[in-house]
Structures are given as structure tokens and as C-alpha cells.
Short mmCIF file of C-alpha atoms in Angstrom, two decimals:
data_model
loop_
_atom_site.label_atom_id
_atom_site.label_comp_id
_atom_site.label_asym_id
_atom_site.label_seq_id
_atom_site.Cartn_x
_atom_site.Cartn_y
_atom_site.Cartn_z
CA UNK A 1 111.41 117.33 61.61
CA UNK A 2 112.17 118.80 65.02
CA UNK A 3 109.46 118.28 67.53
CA UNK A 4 108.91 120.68 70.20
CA UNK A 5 108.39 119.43 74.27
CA UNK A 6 104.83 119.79 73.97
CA UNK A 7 104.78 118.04 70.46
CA UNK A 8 106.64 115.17 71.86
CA UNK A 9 104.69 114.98 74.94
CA UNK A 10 101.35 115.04 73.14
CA UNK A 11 102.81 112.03 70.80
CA UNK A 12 103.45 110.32 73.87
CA UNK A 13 100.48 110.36 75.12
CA UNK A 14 98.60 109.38 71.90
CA UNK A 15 101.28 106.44 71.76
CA UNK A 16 100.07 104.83 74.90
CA UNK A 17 96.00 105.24 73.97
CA UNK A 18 96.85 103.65 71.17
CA UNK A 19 98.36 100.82 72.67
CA UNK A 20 95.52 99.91 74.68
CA UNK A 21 93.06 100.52 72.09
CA UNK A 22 90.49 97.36 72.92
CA UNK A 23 90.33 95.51 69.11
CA UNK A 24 87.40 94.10 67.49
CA UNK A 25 86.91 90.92 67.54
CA UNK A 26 83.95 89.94 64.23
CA UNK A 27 83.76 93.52 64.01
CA UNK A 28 82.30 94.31 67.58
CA UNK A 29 84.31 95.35 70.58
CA UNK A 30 85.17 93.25 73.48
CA UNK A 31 83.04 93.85 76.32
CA UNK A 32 84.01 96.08 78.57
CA UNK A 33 83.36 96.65 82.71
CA UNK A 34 81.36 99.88 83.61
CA UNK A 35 83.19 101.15 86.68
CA UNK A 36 81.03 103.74 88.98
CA UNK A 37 84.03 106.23 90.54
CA UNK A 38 83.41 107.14 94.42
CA UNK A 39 85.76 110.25 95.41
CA UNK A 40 87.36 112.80 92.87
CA UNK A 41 90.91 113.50 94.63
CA UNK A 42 94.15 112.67 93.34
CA UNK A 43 93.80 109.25 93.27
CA UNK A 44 91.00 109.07 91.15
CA UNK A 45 92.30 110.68 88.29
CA UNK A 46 94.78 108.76 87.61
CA UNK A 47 92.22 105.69 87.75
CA UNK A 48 90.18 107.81 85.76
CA UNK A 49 93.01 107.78 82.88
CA UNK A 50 94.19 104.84 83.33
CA UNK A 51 90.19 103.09 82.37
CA UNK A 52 90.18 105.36 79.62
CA UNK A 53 93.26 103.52 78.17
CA UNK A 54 91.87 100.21 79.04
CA UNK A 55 90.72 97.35 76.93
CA UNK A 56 88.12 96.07 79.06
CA UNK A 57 86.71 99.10 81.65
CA UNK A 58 85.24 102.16 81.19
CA UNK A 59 83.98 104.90 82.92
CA UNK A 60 80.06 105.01 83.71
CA UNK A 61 79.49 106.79 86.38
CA UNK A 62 80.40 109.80 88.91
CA UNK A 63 80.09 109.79 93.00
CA UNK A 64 80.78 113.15 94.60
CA UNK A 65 79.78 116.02 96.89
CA UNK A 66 80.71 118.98 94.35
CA UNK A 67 78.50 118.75 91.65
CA UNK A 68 80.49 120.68 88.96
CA UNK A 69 83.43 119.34 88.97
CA UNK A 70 81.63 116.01 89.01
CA UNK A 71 79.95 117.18 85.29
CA UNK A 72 83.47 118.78 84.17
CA UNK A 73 85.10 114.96 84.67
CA UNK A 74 81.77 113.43 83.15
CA UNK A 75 82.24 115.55 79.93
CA UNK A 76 86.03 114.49 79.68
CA UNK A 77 84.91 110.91 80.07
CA UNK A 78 81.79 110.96 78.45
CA UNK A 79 79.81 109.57 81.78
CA UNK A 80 75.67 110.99 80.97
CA UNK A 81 74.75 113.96 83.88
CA UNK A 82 71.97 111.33 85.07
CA UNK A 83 74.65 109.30 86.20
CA UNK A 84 76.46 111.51 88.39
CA UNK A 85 75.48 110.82 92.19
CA UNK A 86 76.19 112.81 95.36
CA UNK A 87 77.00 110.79 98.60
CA UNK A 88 73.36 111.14 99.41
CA UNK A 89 72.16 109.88 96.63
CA UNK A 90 74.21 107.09 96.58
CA UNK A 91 72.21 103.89 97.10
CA UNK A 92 70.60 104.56 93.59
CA UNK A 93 73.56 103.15 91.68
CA UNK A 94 71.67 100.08 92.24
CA UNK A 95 69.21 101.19 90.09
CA UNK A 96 72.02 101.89 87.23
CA UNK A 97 72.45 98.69 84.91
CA UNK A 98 75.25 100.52 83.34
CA UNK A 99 77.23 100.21 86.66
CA UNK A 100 78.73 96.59 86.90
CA UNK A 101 81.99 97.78 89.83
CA UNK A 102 82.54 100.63 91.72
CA UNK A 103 85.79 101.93 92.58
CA UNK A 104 86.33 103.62 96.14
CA UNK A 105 89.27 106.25 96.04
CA UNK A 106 87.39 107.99 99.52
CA UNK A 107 89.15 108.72 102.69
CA UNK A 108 90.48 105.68 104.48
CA UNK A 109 87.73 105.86 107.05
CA UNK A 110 84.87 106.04 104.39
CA UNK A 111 86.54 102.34 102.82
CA UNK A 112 84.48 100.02 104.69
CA UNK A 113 81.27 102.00 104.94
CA UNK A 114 80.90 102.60 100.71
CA UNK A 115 82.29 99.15 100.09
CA UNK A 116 79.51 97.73 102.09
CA UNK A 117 76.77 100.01 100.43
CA UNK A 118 78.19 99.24 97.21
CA UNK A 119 77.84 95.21 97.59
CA UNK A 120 74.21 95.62 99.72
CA UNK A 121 73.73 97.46 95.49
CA UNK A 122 75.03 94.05 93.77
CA UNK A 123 78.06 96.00 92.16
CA UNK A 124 81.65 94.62 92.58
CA UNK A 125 84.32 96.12 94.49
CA UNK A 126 87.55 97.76 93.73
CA UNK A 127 88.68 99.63 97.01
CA UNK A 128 92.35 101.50 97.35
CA UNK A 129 93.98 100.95 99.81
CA UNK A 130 94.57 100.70 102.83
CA UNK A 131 91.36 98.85 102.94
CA UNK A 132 89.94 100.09 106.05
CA UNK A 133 91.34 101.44 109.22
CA UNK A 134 91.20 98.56 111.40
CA UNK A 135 91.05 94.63 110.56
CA UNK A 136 87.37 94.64 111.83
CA UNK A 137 86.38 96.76 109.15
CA UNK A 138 88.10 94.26 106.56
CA UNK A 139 86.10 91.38 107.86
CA UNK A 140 82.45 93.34 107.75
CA UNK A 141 83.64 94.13 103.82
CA UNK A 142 84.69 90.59 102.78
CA UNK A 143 81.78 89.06 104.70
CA UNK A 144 79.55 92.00 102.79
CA UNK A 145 80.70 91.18 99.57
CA UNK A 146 80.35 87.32 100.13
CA UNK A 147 76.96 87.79 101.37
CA UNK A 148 76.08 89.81 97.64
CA UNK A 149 77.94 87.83 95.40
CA UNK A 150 80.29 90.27 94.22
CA UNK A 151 83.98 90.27 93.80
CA UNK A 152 86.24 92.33 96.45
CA UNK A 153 89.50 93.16 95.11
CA UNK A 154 91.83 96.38 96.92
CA UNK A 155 93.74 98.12 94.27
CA UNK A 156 97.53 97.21 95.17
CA UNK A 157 98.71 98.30 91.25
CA UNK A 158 102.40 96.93 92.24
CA UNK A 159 100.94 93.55 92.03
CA UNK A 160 100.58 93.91 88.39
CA UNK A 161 103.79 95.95 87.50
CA UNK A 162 106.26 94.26 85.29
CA UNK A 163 109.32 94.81 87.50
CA UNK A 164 107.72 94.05 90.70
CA UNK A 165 106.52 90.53 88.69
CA UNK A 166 110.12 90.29 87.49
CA UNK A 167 111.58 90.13 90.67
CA UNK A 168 108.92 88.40 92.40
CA UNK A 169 109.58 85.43 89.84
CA UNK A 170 113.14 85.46 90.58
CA UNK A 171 112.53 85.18 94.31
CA UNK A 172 109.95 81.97 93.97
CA UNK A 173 112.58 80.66 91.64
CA UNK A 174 115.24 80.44 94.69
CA UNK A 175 118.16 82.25 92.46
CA UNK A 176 118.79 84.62 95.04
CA UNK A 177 118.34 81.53 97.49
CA UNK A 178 117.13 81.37 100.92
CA UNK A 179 115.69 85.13 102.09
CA UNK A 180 117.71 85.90 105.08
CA UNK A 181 116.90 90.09 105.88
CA UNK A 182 114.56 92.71 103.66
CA UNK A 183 114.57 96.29 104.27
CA UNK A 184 112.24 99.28 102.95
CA UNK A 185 111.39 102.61 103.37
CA UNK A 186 108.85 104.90 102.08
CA UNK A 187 107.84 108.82 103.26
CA UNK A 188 107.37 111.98 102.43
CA UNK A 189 107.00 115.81 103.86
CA UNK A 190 102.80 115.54 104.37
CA UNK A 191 101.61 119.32 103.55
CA UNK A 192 99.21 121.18 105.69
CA UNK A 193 95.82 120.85 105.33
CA UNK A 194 95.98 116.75 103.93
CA UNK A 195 93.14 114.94 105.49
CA UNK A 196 95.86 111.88 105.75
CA UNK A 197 96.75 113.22 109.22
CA UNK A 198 93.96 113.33 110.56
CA UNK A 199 92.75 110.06 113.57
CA UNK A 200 89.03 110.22 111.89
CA UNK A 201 89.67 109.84 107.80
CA UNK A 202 93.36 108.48 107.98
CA UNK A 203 93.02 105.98 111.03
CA UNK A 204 96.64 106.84 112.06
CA UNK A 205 99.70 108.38 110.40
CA UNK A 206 102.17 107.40 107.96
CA UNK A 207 102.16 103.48 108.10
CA UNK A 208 98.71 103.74 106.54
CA UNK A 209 99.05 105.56 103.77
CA UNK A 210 103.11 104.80 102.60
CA UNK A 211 104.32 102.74 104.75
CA UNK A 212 102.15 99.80 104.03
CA UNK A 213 103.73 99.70 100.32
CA UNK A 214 106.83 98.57 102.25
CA UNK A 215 104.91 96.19 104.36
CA UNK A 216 102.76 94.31 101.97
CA UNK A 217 106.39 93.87 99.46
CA UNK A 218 107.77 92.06 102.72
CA UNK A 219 104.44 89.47 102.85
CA UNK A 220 104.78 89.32 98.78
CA UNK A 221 108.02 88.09 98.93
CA UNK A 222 108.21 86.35 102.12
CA UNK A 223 105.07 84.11 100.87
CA UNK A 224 104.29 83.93 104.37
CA UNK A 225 102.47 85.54 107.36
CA UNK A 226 104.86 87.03 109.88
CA UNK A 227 104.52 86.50 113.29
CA UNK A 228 106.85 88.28 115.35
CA UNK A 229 106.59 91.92 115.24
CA UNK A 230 108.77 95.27 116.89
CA UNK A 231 107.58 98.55 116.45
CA UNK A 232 108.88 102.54 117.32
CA UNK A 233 106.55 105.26 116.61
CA UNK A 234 107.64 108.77 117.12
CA UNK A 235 107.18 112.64 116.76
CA UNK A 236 110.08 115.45 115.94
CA UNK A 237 107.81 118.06 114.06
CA UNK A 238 105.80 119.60 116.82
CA UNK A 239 103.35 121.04 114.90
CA UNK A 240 99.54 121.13 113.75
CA UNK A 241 99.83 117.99 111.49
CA UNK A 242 100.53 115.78 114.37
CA UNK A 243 98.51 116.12 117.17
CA UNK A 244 96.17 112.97 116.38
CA UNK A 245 98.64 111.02 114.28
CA UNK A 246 102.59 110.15 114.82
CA UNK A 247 105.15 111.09 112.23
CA UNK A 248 107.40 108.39 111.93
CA UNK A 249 106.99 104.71 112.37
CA UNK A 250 110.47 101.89 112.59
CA UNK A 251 109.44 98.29 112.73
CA UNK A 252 110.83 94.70 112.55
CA UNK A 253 108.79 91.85 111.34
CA UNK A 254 110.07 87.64 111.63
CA UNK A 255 108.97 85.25 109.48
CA UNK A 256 107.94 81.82 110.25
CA UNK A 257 111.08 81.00 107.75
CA UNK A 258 113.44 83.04 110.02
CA UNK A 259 114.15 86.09 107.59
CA UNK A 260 113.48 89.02 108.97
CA UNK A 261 112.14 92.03 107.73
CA UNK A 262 113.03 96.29 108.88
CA UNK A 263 110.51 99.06 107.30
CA UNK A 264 110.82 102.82 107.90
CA UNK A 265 107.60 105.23 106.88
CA UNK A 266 107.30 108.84 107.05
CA UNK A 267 105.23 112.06 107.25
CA UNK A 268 108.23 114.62 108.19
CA UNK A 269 110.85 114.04 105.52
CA UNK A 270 111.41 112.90 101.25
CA UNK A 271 112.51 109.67 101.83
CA UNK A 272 112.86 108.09 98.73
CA UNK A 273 110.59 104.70 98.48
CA UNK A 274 112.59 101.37 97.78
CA UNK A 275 112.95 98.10 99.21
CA UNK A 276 116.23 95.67 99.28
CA UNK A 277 115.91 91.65 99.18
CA UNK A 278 118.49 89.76 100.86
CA UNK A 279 119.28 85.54 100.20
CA UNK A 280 122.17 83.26 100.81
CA UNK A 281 123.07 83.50 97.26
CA UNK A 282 122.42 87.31 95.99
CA UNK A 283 120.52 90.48 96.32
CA UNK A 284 117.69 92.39 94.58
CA UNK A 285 116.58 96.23 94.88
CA UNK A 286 113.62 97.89 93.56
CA UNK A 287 113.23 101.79 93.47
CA UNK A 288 110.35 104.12 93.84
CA UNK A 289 106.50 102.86 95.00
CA UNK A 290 105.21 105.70 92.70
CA UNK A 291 103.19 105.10 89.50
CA UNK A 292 105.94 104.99 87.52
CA UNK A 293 110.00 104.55 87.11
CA UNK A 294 110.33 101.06 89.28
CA UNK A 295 113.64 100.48 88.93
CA UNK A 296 115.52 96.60 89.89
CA UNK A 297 119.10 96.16 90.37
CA UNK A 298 121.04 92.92 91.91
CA UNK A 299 122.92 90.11 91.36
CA UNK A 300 121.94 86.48 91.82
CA UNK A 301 122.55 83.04 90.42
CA UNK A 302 121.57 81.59 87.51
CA UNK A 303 120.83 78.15 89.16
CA UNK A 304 119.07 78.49 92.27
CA UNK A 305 122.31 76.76 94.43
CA UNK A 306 125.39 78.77 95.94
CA UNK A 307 128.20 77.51 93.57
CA UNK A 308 126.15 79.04 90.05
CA UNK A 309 127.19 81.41 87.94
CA UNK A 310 126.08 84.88 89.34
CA UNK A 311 123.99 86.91 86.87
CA UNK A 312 123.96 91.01 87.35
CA UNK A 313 120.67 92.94 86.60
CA UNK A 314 119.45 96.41 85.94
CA UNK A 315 116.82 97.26 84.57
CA UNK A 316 113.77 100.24 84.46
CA UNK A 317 110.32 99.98 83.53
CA UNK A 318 109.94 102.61 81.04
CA UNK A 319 106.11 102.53 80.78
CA UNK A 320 104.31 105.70 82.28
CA UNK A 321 101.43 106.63 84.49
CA UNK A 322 98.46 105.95 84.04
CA UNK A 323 99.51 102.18 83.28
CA UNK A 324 99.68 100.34 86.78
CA UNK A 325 96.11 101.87 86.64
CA UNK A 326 95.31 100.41 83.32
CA UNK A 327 96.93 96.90 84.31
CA UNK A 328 94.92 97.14 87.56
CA UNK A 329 91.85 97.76 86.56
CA UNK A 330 91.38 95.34 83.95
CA UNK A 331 92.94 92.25 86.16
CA UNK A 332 89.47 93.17 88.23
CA UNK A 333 87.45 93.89 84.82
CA UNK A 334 88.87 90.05 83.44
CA UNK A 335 87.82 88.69 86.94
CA UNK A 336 84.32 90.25 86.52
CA UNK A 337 83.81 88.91 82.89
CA UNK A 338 85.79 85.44 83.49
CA UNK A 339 83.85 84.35 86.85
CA UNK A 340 87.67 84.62 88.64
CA UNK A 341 89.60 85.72 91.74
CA UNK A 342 91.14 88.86 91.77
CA UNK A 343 95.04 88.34 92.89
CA UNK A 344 94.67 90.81 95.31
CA UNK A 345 91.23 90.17 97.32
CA UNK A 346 90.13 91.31 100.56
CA UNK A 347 91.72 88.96 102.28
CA UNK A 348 95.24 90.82 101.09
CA UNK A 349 93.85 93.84 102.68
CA UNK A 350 93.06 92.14 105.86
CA UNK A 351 96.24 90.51 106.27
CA UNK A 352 98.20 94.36 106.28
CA UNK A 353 95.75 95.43 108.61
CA UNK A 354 96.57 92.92 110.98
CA UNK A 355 100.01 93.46 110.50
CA UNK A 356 99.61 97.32 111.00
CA UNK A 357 97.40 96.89 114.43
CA UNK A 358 100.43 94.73 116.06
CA UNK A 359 103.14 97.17 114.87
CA UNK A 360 101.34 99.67 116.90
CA UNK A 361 100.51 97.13 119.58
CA UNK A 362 104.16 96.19 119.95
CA UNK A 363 104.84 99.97 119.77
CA UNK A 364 102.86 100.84 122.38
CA UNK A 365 100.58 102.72 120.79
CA UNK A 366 97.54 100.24 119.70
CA UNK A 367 95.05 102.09 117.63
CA UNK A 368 91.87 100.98 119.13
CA UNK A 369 90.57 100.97 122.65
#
């Protein structure tokens, strides 16, 4: 039988729910995290999907300021009209029992403020990231959440991808030995009209919103906190989109080991996300930040000492989107139910933060007054 595009496609997707189909264990269903949604933009939906494939989160509830589309993504997702909350009404998810998390997919300037409310409610916290736009923010959400009990975790999905894993294991496992350099880049051509260039939602250009994938892989695999930093920020497009927030951003990072580490973000051009890992006895590369498609190549040894056997490797993750959302949010949902720490607390968000303020610093261009 020949199957058509859309056919295949709709097979596909069917495929995938079916994969993450929670199972019954003595004939009732696991238990499952009820995850309130604040913020309907792009983002969101692919959270949104990526619950609904889930084996331990679902969707319970809505937060946004256009009341029909709200109900049109509560029918899809079966969420009841009585839980469907404008910003206003917000401080009544306390009131919801069938709320256990929240997760903000808001503005980067709205992180800190919604995070706070939610924890001052008793529900849990699953922000995006970045996590706020300065590292003062950070502290008044982990210190919020502490205060209430409730688990902070920001929603860096690479740190549940297989691939990323992959070569994060082969890194700790010294087989491409001693890190010497790393290099990334991530941009694209922002469109008008994106609230991402704007000083009072984004907090500043394209560092926070791409280039901190590049970033936060450098910290990953270093396992350490830099502390040297250079930074370049500049502006070639002289146009609406960036009079508050600079185009481009260059930066060096050093490493209490000595490696050193060169990122490259971007709001004026498709530069294609990747980043390259450099040791005394190999190399690793890893393609794409996007929700699917990570792709590693490299060589390094099989024994983690210079005279092994070199292995070569190349190889895709051929899962598709909505999965780093489905792997993400049940880490947090586990954590919830298990009593544990997420892998990526607030304290991960905090620690790019800091890095991003003394890029700019050593750029000249500090964020805050």
C-alpha cells in the first residue's frame, strides 16, 4: 500500500503518542503532574504537545490575556473553561488543587515576577529560559521558591537530549582528553515586530535569547565556572529592531582549567547553531540547538590516554519535536512526585546570568546602571 505525505505524516505522529502512552500499573494509571501554562506564544505550544505525549504531566490549566484562543487550546487539551485565568486573575491558581507546577513561557522580563507569584501560590516552577534578565532577578526567584517549598527548575530541554547526553558522557569520560578550546555559534535574521528586541521584555539582544544555548554548552562541558571573560557587541543593520538592543555579540570565556571557550550570537543573519569540543586527544561537534535533528560527529580515543585507538562517530538523533519537551517536562514531573532535584535548577539559570552581565561588562556595554 502506497501512503500519501499526509498519510505518512499523520502515522508519524500517532507513532510517537503511542510511544509515550503512560501504562497502567494494577490497572490504574501512573500519576501524573498537572502543569498550569503561563503565555500562549510559540514556545508554549510545543510544551503544550510535548505534555500531551508525556507519561507523567498533563495539561490543567490556561494563563492568558486573549480569552479565546485561551478556550480554543483548552478544548484541544481538554483543560475545563473554569480553569482558564487572565494575568489579572492570576493569584487564584492557588485556589486550583488541580494545579501542582506552572510553566512560564512569558517574555523574559515577566520570568521573575510570575515565578515569584507562582511559588507565594505553593505551585512548583518550570521557567524557560533565560531565567530572568539580570542575576538579581535569579536570586529573588530561588530565594522565592525556597521560602514556599517548591521546586525551581528552568527548562534547558538540551540537558535531557540523547546526543547532547552522548557526548557529554564522552567528555567526563576523558576520551577526547584534556579540553583545550570550544567554539559555538547560534543566530538568526530576528523579524520585525518580535518583542525579543525590545530593552523592556528581552533585557538585551541576541545573547539572551540564542546565544546563551552556546554559553551554557561551554559551562556543561567545562564542569566549571569560568572566570575570565572578553566580550564585542556590535550593530551593522541600522534599523528599527535595534535601537534598544545590539545585533551581534563575540565573546571569549577561560576556564579555571585553562581551556578556553569563543561564542558568536546573532539577530542580523541565519547562522546555523552548533558548537565544536576540542581535547588533547580528539574532537566532538554537535549541530543545530533547535528541537530537533542534533547531530554529533568526531573522533576520539577509545581509552581516555593519547596513544589509544581513535574511534570515529556520527550519528543523528532521529526523534522529533515535541520530544525534548516531553523528556523535559517529565524530569520536573519525576522530581515533583519523587521528592528530587531537578538537573537543571535555578541555580543553572543564575550561573548564565552572571556569565551574560560580565560579557557585557567586559564589552563595555553593562546592562544595568
Amino acid at each position: 500500500m502506497r501512503l500519501t505525505r499526509r498519510q505518512f505524516s499523520k502515522l508519524s505522529a500517532l507513532s510517537l503518542g503511542a510511544a509515550h502512552v503512560p501504562r497502567a500499573i494494577g490497572g490504574q494509571e501512573p500519576p501524573r503532574i498537572g502543569y498550569c501554562v503561563i503565555g500562549l506564544g510559540r514556545i508554549a505550544t510545543h510544551f503544550l504537545e510535548g505534555v500531551r505525549n508525556s507519561q507523567h504531566s498533563k495539561i490543567t490549566a490556561l494563563v492568558s490575556g486573549h480569552r479565546d484562543k485561551a478556550e480554543r487550546i483548552a478544548a484541544q487539551y481538554g483543560v475545563p473553561r473554569e480553569s482558564i485565568y487572565s494575568y489579572e486573575e492570576f493569584d487564584r491558581i492557588g485556589q486550583n488543587k488541580a494545579i501542582d507546577a506552572v510553566y512560564v513561557a512569558l517574555p523574559n522580563s515577566m520570568h521573575a515576577e510570575y515565578t515569584i507569584r507562582a511559588a507565594k501560590a505553593g505551585k512548583h516552577v518550570l521557567c524557560e529560559k533565560p531565567m530572568a534578565i539580570s542575576s538579581a532577578e535569579c536570586h529573588l526567584m530561588i530565594d522565592a521558591c525556597k521560602a514556599a517549598k517548591v521546586k525551581l527548575m528552568i527548562a534547558y530541554r538540551l540537558h535531557y537530549e540523547p546526543i547532547t547526553l552522548k557526548t557529554l558522557e564522552i567528555v567526563r569520560s576523558g576520551r577526547i582528553g584534556p579540553l583545550q578550546a570550544m567554539e559555538a555559534a547560534n543566530g538568526f535574521n530576528i523579524k520585525f515586530g518580535e518583542w525579543r528586541y525590545t530593552k523592556a521584555l528581552g533585557g538585551g539582544g541576541s545573547l539572551f535569547d540564542v546565544g546563551i544555548y552556546c554559553l551554557n554548552a561551554f559551562r556543561m562541558f567545562a564542569g566549571q565556572e569560568p572566570i575570565g571573560f572578553q566580550g564585542e557587541v556590535a550593530t551593522i543593520d541600522r534599523d528599527e529592531r535595534f535601537k534598544e538592543v545590539e545585533e551581534n555579540v563575540s565573546w571569549l570565556m577561560r576556564f579555571p582549567s585553562g581551556a578556553l571557550a569563543t561564542g558568536a550570537s546573532t539577530y542580523g543573519a541565519d547562522m546555523a547553531g552548533f558548537y565544536r569540543l576540542h581535547g588533547a586527544y580528539g574532537w566532538l561537534q554537535v549541530g543545530t540547538y533547535t528541537y530537533q535533528g542534533q547531530h554529533l560527529q568526531g573522533r576520539y580515543a577509545e581509552e581516555p590516554h593519547r596513544d589509544a585507538k581513535r574511534i570515529d562517530i556520527d550519528e543523528t538523533n532521529q526523534e522529533k519535536d515535541p520530544m525534548h519537551f516531553v523528556r523535559e517536562a517529565d524530569h520536573f514531573s519525576q522530581c515533583i512526585l519523587q521528592n528530587t532535584e531537578p538537573k537543571t535548577p535555578g541555580e543553572e539559570g543564575l550561573a548564565d546570568l552572571r556569565c551574560i552581565e560580565a560579557i557585557y561588562k567586559a564589552a563595555g556595554a553593562p546592562l544595568h546602571a
